[in-house]
mmCIF file of C-alpha atoms and ligand atoms in Angstrom:
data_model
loop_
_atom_site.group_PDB
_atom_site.id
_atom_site.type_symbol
_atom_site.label_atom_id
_atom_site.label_comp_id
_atom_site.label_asym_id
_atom_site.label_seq_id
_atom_site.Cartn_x
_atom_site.Cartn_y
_atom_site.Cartn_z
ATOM 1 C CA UNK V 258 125.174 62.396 85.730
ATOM 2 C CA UNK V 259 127.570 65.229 85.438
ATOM 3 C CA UNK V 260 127.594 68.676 84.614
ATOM 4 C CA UNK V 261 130.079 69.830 81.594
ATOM 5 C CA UNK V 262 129.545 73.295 80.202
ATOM 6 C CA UNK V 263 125.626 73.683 80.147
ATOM 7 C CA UNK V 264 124.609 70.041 79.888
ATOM 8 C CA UNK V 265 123.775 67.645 82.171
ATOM 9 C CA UNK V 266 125.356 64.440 80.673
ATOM 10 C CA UNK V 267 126.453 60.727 81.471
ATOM 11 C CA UNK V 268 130.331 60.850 83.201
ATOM 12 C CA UNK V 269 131.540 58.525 80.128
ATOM 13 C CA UNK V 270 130.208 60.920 77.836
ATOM 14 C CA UNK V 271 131.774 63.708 79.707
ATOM 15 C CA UNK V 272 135.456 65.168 77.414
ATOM 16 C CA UNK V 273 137.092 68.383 77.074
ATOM 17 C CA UNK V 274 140.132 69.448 74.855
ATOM 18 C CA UNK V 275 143.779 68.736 74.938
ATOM 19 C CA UNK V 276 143.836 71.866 75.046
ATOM 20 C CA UNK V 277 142.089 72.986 78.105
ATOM 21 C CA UNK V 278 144.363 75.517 80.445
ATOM 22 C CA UNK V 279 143.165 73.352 83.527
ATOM 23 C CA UNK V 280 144.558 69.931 81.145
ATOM 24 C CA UNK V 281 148.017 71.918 79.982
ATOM 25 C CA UNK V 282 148.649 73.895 83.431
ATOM 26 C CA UNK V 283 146.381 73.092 86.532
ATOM 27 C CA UNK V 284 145.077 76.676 85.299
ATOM 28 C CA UNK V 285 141.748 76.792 87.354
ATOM 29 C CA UNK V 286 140.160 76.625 90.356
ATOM 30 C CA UNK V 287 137.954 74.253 92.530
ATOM 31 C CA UNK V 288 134.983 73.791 95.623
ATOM 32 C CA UNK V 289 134.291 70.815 97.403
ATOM 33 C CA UNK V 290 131.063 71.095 99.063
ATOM 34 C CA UNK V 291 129.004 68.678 101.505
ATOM 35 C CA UNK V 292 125.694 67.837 101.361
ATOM 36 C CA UNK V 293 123.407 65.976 104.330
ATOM 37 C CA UNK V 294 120.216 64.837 103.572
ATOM 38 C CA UNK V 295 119.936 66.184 100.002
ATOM 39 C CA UNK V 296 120.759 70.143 101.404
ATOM 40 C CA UNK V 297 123.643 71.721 99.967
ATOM 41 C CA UNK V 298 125.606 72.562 103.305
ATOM 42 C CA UNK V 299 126.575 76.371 103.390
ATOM 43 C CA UNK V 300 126.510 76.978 99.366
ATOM 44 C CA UNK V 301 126.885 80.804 100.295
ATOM 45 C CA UNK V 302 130.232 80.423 101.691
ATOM 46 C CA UNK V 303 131.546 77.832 99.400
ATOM 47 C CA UNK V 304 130.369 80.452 96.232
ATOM 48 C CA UNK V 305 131.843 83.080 98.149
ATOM 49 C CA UNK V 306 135.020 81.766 98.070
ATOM 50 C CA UNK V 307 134.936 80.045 94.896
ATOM 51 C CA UNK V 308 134.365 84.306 93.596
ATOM 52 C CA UNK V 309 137.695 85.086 95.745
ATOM 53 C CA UNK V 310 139.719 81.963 93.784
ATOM 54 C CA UNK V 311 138.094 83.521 90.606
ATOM 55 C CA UNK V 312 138.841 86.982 91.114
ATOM 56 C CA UNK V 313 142.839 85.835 92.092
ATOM 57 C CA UNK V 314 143.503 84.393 88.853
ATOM 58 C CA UNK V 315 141.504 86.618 86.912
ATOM 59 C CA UNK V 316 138.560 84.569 85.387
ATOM 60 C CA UNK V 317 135.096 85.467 85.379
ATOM 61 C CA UNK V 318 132.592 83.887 87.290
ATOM 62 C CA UNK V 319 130.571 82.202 84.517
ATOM 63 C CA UNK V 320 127.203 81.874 86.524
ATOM 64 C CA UNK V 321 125.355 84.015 89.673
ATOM 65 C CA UNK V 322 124.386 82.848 92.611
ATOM 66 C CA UNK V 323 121.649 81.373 91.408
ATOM 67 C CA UNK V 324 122.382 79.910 88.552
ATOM 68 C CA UNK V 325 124.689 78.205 90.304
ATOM 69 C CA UNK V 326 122.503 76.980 93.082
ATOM 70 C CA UNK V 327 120.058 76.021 90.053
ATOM 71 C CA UNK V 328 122.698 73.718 88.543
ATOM 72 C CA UNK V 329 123.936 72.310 91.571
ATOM 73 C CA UNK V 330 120.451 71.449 93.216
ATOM 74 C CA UNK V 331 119.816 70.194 90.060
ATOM 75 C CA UNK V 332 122.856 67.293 90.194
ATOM 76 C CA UNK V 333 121.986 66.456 93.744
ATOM 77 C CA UNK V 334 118.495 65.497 92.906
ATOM 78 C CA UNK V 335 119.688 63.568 90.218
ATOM 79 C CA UNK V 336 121.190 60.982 92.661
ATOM 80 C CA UNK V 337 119.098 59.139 94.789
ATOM 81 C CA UNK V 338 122.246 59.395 97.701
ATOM 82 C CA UNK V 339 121.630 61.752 100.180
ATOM 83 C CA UNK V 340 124.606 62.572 101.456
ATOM 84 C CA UNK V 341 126.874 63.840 98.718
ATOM 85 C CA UNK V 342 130.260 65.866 98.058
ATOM 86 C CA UNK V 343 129.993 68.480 95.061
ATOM 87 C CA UNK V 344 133.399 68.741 92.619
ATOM 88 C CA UNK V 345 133.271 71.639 91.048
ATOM 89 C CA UNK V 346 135.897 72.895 88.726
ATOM 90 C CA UNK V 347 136.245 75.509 86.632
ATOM 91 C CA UNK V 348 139.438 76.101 84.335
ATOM 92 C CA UNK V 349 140.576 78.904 81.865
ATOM 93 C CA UNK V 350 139.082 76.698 79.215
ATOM 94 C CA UNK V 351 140.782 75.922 75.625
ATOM 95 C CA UNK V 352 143.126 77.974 73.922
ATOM 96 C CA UNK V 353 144.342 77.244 69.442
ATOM 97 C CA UNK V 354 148.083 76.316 71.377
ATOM 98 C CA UNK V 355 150.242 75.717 74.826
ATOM 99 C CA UNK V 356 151.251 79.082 75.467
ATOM 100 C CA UNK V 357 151.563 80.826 79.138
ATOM 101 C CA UNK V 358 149.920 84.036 78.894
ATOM 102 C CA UNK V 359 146.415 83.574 78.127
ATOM 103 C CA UNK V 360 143.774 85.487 76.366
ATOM 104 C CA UNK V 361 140.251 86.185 77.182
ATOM 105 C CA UNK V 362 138.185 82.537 77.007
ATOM 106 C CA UNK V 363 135.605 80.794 77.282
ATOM 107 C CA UNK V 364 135.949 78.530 80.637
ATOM 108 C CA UNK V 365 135.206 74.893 81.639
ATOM 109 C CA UNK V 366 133.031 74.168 84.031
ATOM 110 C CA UNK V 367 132.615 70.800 85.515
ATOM 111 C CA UNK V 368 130.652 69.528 88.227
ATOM 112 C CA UNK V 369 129.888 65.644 89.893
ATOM 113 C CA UNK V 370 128.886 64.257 92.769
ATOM 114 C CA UNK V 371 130.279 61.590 94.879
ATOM 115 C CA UNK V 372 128.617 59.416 97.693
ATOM 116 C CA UNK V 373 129.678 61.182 100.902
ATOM 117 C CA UNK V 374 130.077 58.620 103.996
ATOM 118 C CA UNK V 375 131.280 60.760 107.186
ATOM 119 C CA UNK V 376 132.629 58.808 109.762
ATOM 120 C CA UNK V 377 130.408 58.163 112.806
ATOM 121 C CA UNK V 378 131.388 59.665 116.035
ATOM 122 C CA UNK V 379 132.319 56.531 117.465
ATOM 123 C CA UNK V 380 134.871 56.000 114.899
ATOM 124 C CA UNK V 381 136.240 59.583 114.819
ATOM 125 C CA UNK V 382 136.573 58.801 118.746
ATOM 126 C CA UNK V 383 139.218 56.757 118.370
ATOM 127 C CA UNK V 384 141.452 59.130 117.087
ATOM 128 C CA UNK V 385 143.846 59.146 113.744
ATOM 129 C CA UNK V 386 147.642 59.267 113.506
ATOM 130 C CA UNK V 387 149.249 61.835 111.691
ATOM 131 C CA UNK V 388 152.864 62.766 110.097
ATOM 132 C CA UNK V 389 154.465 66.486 109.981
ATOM 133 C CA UNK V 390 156.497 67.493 106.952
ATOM 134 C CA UNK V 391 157.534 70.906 105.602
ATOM 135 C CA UNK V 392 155.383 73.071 103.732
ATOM 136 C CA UNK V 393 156.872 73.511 100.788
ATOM 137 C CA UNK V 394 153.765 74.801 98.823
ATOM 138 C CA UNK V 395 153.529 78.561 96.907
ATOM 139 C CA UNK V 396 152.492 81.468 98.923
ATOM 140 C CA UNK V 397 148.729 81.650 97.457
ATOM 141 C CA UNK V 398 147.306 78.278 99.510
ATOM 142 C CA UNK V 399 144.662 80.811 99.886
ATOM 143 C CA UNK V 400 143.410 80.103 95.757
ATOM 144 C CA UNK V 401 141.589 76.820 96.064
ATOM 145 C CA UNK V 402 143.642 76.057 92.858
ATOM 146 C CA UNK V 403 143.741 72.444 91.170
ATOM 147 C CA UNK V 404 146.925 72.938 90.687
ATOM 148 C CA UNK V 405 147.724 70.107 93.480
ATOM 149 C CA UNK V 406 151.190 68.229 93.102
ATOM 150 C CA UNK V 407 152.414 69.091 96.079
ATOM 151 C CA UNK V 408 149.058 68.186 97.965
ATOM 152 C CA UNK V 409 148.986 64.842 96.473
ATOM 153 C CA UNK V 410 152.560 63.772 97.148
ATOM 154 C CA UNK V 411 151.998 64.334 100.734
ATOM 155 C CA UNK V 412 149.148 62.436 100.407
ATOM 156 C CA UNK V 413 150.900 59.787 98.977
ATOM 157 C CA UNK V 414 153.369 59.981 101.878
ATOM 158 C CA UNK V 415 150.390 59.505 104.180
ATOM 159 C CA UNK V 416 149.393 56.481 102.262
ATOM 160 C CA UNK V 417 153.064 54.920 102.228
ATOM 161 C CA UNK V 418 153.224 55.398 106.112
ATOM 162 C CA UNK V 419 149.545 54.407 107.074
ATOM 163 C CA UNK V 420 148.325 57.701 108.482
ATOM 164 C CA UNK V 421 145.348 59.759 108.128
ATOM 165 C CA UNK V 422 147.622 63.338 107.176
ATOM 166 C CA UNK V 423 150.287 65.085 106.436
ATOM 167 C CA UNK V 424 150.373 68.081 108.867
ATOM 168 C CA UNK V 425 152.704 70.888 107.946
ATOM 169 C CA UNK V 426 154.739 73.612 108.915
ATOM 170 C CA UNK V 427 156.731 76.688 107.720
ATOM 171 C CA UNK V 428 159.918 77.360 110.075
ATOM 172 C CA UNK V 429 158.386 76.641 113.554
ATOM 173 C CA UNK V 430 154.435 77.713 112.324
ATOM 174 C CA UNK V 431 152.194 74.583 111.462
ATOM 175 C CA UNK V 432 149.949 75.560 108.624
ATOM 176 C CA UNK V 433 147.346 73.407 107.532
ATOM 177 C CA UNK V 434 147.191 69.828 106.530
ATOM 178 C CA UNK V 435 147.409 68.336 103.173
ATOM 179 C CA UNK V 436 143.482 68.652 102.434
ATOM 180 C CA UNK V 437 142.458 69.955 105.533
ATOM 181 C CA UNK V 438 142.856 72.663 108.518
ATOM 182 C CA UNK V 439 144.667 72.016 111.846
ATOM 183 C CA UNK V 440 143.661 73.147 115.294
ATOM 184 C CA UNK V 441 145.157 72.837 118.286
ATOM 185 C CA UNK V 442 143.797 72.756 122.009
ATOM 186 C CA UNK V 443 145.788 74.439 124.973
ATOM 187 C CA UNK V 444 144.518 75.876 128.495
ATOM 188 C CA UNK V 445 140.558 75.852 126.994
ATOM 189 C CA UNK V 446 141.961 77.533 123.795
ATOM 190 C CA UNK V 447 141.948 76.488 120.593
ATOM 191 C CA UNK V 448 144.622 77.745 118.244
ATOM 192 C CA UNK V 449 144.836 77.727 114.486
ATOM 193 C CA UNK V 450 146.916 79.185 111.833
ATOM 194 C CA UNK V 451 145.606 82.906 110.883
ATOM 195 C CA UNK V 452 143.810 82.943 107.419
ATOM 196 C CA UNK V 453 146.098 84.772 104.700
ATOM 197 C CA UNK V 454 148.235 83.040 101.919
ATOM 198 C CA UNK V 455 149.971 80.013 103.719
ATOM 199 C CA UNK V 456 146.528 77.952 104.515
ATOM 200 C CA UNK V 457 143.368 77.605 102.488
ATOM 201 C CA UNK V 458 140.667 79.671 104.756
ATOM 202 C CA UNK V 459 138.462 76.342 105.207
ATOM 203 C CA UNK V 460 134.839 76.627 105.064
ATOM 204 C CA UNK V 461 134.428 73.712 108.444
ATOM 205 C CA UNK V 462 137.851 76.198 109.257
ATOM 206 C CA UNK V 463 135.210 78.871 110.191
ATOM 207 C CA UNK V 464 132.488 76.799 111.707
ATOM 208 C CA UNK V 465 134.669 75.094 113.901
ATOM 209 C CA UNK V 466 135.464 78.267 114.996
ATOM 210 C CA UNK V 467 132.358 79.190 115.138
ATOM 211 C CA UNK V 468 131.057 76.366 117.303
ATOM 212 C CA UNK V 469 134.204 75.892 119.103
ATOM 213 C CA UNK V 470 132.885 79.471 120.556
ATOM 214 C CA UNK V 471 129.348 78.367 121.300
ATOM 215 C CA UNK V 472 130.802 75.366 123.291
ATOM 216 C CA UNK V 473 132.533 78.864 125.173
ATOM 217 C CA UNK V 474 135.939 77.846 124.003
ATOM 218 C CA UNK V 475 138.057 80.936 123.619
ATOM 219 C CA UNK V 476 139.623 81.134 120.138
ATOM 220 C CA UNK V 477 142.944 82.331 118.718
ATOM 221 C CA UNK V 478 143.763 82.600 115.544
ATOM 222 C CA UNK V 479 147.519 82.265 116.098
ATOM 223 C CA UNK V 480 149.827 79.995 114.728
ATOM 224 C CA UNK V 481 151.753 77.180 116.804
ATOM 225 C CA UNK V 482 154.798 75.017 116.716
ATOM 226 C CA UNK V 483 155.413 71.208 116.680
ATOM 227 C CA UNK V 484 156.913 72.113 120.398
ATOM 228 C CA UNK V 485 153.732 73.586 121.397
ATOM 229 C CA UNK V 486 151.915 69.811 120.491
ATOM 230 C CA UNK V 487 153.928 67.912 122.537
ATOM 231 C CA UNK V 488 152.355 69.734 125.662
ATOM 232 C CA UNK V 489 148.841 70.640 123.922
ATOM 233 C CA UNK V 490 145.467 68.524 125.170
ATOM 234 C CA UNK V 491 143.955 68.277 121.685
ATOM 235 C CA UNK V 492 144.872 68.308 118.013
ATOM 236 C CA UNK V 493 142.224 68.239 115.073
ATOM 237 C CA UNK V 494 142.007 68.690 111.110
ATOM 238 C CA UNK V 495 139.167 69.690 109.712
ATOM 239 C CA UNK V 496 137.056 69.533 106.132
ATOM 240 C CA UNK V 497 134.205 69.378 104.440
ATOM 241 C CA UNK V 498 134.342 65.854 103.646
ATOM 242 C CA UNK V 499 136.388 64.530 107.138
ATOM 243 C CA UNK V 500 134.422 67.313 109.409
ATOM 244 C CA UNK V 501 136.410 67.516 112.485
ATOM 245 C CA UNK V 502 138.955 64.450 113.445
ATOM 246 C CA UNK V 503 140.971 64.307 115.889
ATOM 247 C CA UNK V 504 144.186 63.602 115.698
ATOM 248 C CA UNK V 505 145.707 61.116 118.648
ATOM 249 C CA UNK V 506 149.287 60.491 117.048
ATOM 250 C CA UNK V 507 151.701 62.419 115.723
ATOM 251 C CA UNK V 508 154.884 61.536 114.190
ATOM 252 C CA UNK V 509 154.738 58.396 116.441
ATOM 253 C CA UNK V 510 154.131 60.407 119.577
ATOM 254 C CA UNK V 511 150.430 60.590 121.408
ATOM 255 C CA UNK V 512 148.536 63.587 121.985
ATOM 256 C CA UNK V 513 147.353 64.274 125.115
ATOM 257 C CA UNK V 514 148.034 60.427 126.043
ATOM 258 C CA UNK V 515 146.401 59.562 123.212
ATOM 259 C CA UNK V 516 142.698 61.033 124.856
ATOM 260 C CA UNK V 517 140.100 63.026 123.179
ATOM 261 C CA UNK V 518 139.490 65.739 125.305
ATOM 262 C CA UNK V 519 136.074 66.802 126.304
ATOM 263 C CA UNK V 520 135.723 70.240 124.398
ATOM 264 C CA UNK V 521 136.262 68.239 120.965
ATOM 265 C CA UNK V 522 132.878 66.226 122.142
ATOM 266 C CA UNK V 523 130.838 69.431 122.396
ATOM 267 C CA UNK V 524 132.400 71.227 119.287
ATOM 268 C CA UNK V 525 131.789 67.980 117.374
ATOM 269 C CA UNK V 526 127.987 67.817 118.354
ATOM 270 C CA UNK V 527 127.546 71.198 117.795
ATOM 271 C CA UNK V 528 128.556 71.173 114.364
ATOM 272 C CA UNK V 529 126.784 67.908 114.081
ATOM 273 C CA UNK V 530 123.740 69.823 114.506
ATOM 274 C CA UNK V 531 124.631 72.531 112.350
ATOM 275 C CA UNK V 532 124.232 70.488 109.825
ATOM 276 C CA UNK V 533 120.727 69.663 109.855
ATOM 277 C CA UNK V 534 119.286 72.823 111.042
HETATM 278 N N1 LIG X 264 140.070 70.177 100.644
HETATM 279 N N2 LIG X 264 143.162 73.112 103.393
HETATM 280 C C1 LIG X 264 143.378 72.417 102.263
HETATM 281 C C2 LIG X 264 144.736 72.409 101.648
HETATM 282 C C3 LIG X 264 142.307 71.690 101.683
HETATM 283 O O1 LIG X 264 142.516 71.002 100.545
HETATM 284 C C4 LIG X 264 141.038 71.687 102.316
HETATM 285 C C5 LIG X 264 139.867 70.937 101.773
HETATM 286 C C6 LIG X 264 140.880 72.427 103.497
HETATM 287 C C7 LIG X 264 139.563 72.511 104.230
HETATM 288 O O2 LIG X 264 138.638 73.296 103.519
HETATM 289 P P1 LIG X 264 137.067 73.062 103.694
HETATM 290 O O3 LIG X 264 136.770 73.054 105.137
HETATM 291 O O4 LIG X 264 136.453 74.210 102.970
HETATM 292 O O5 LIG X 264 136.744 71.734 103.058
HETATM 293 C C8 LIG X 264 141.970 73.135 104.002
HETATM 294 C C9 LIG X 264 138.983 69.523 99.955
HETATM 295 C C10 LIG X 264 138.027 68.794 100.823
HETATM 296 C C11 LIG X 264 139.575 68.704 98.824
HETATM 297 O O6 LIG X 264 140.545 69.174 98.232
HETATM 298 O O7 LIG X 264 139.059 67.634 98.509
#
């Protein structure tokens, strides 16, 4: 089952117009959001941010809190999976032609649910590789927009050259990964790019922070370089769907000799048990 404007229907059954804003120009915004054991994992901050996308491009938020946590509670108990990822989408909706400027209308909501398989910890311990490649993506990576092309080429890259993702930078200052956030670790900090318009502020973003301080790591959040890898002692991406993953390769080069360093073992649990508090 999906959700399509107001109805819970069959994903077959599920159509919207040629003429949807999200259909003629990526014109909408999105959430992806986790859920262990059949509990939507921090729906407050995913909303919350989903209202600062909506309030950026000027669209208004179709449903409150509530309703929202109605309809999405609602989908998750329609699967018998309990551990799921939310889509949610919500575009402009349909205008009478192709045209730019838009009007006031009525938008398009969609919602599904996908099986959700983190990896296990023994997995993640074996680290991932990872390429670098310029950022070359608007100065609003802030809008969790659908608008995605230049996401999805680097992902393609990352598919061509057998790696987990494309980390990238902007003059010397790594910003984010393709779908995800970077962090690095240096002298028992942990660094990561400051929130603003050149990286999406990551919901797992601020819990890794958050935990990264309970495991009495000191945090900064300061952007560094591709130099400052070569000599750091940990590099991870996080997301909702890949948690946090360290990265053990970069452009062909190890990390820390290819080691997971101790600190990402007690962040890791910690937001482990986050999850099922
Ligand atoms: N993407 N940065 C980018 C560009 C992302 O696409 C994502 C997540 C993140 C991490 O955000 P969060 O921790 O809230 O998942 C950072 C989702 C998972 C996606 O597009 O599928």
């Amino acid at each position: 089952m999906v959700f399509l404007n107001t109805q819970f229907i069959k994903k077959d059954q599920a159509c919207i117009s040629v003429m949807d804003r999200g259909f003629l120009f990526g014109d909408g915004v999105y959430e992806v959001i986790p859920v262990y054991q059949s509990k939507i994992f921090r729906l407050n901050a995913h909303l919350k941010r989903l209202q600062k996308s909506l309030d950026s491009i000027k669209i208004i938020n179709p449903y409150t809190f509530n309703e929202w946590s109605y309809i999405l509670t609602k989908l998750v108990n329609f699967s018998s999976l309990s551990n799921q990822s939310l889509y949610l989408q919500i575009t402009r909706g349909c205008d009478t032609q192709r045209q730019h400027n838009f009007a006031k209308l009525t938008p398009t909501i969609y919602i599904e649910s996908n099986p959700l398989t983190p990896k296990s910890k023994s997995i993640l311990e074996q680290g991932f590789n990872a390429i670098s490649r310029e950022d070359i993506r608007w100065g609003r990576c802030d809008i969790k927009a659908t608008s995605l092309l230049a996401n999805v080429l680097y992902v393609e890259q990352a598919r061509q050259q057998g790696v987990e993702e494309v980390i990238l930078f902007r003059g010397k200052k790594i910003t984010e990964g393709a779908s995800s956030n970077v962090f690095m670790l240096k002298d028992d900090t942990l660094f990561t790019h400051p929130a603003g318009g050149n990286i999406l502020s990551g919901i797992t973003r601020d819990l890794v922070i958050s935990s990264a301080k309970a495991c009495q790591l000191s945090v900064q959040e300061v952007a560094f370089s591709l130099a400052d890898i070569r000599r750091c002692e940990g590099l991870w991406i996080s997301s909702s769907t890949r948690e946090i993953m360290p990265i053990t390769l970069l452009d062909g080069a190890t990390i820390n000799q290819g080691k997971i360093n101790q600190h990402w073992h007690c962040v890791y649990d910690y937001y482990q048990q986050l999850k099922y508090d």
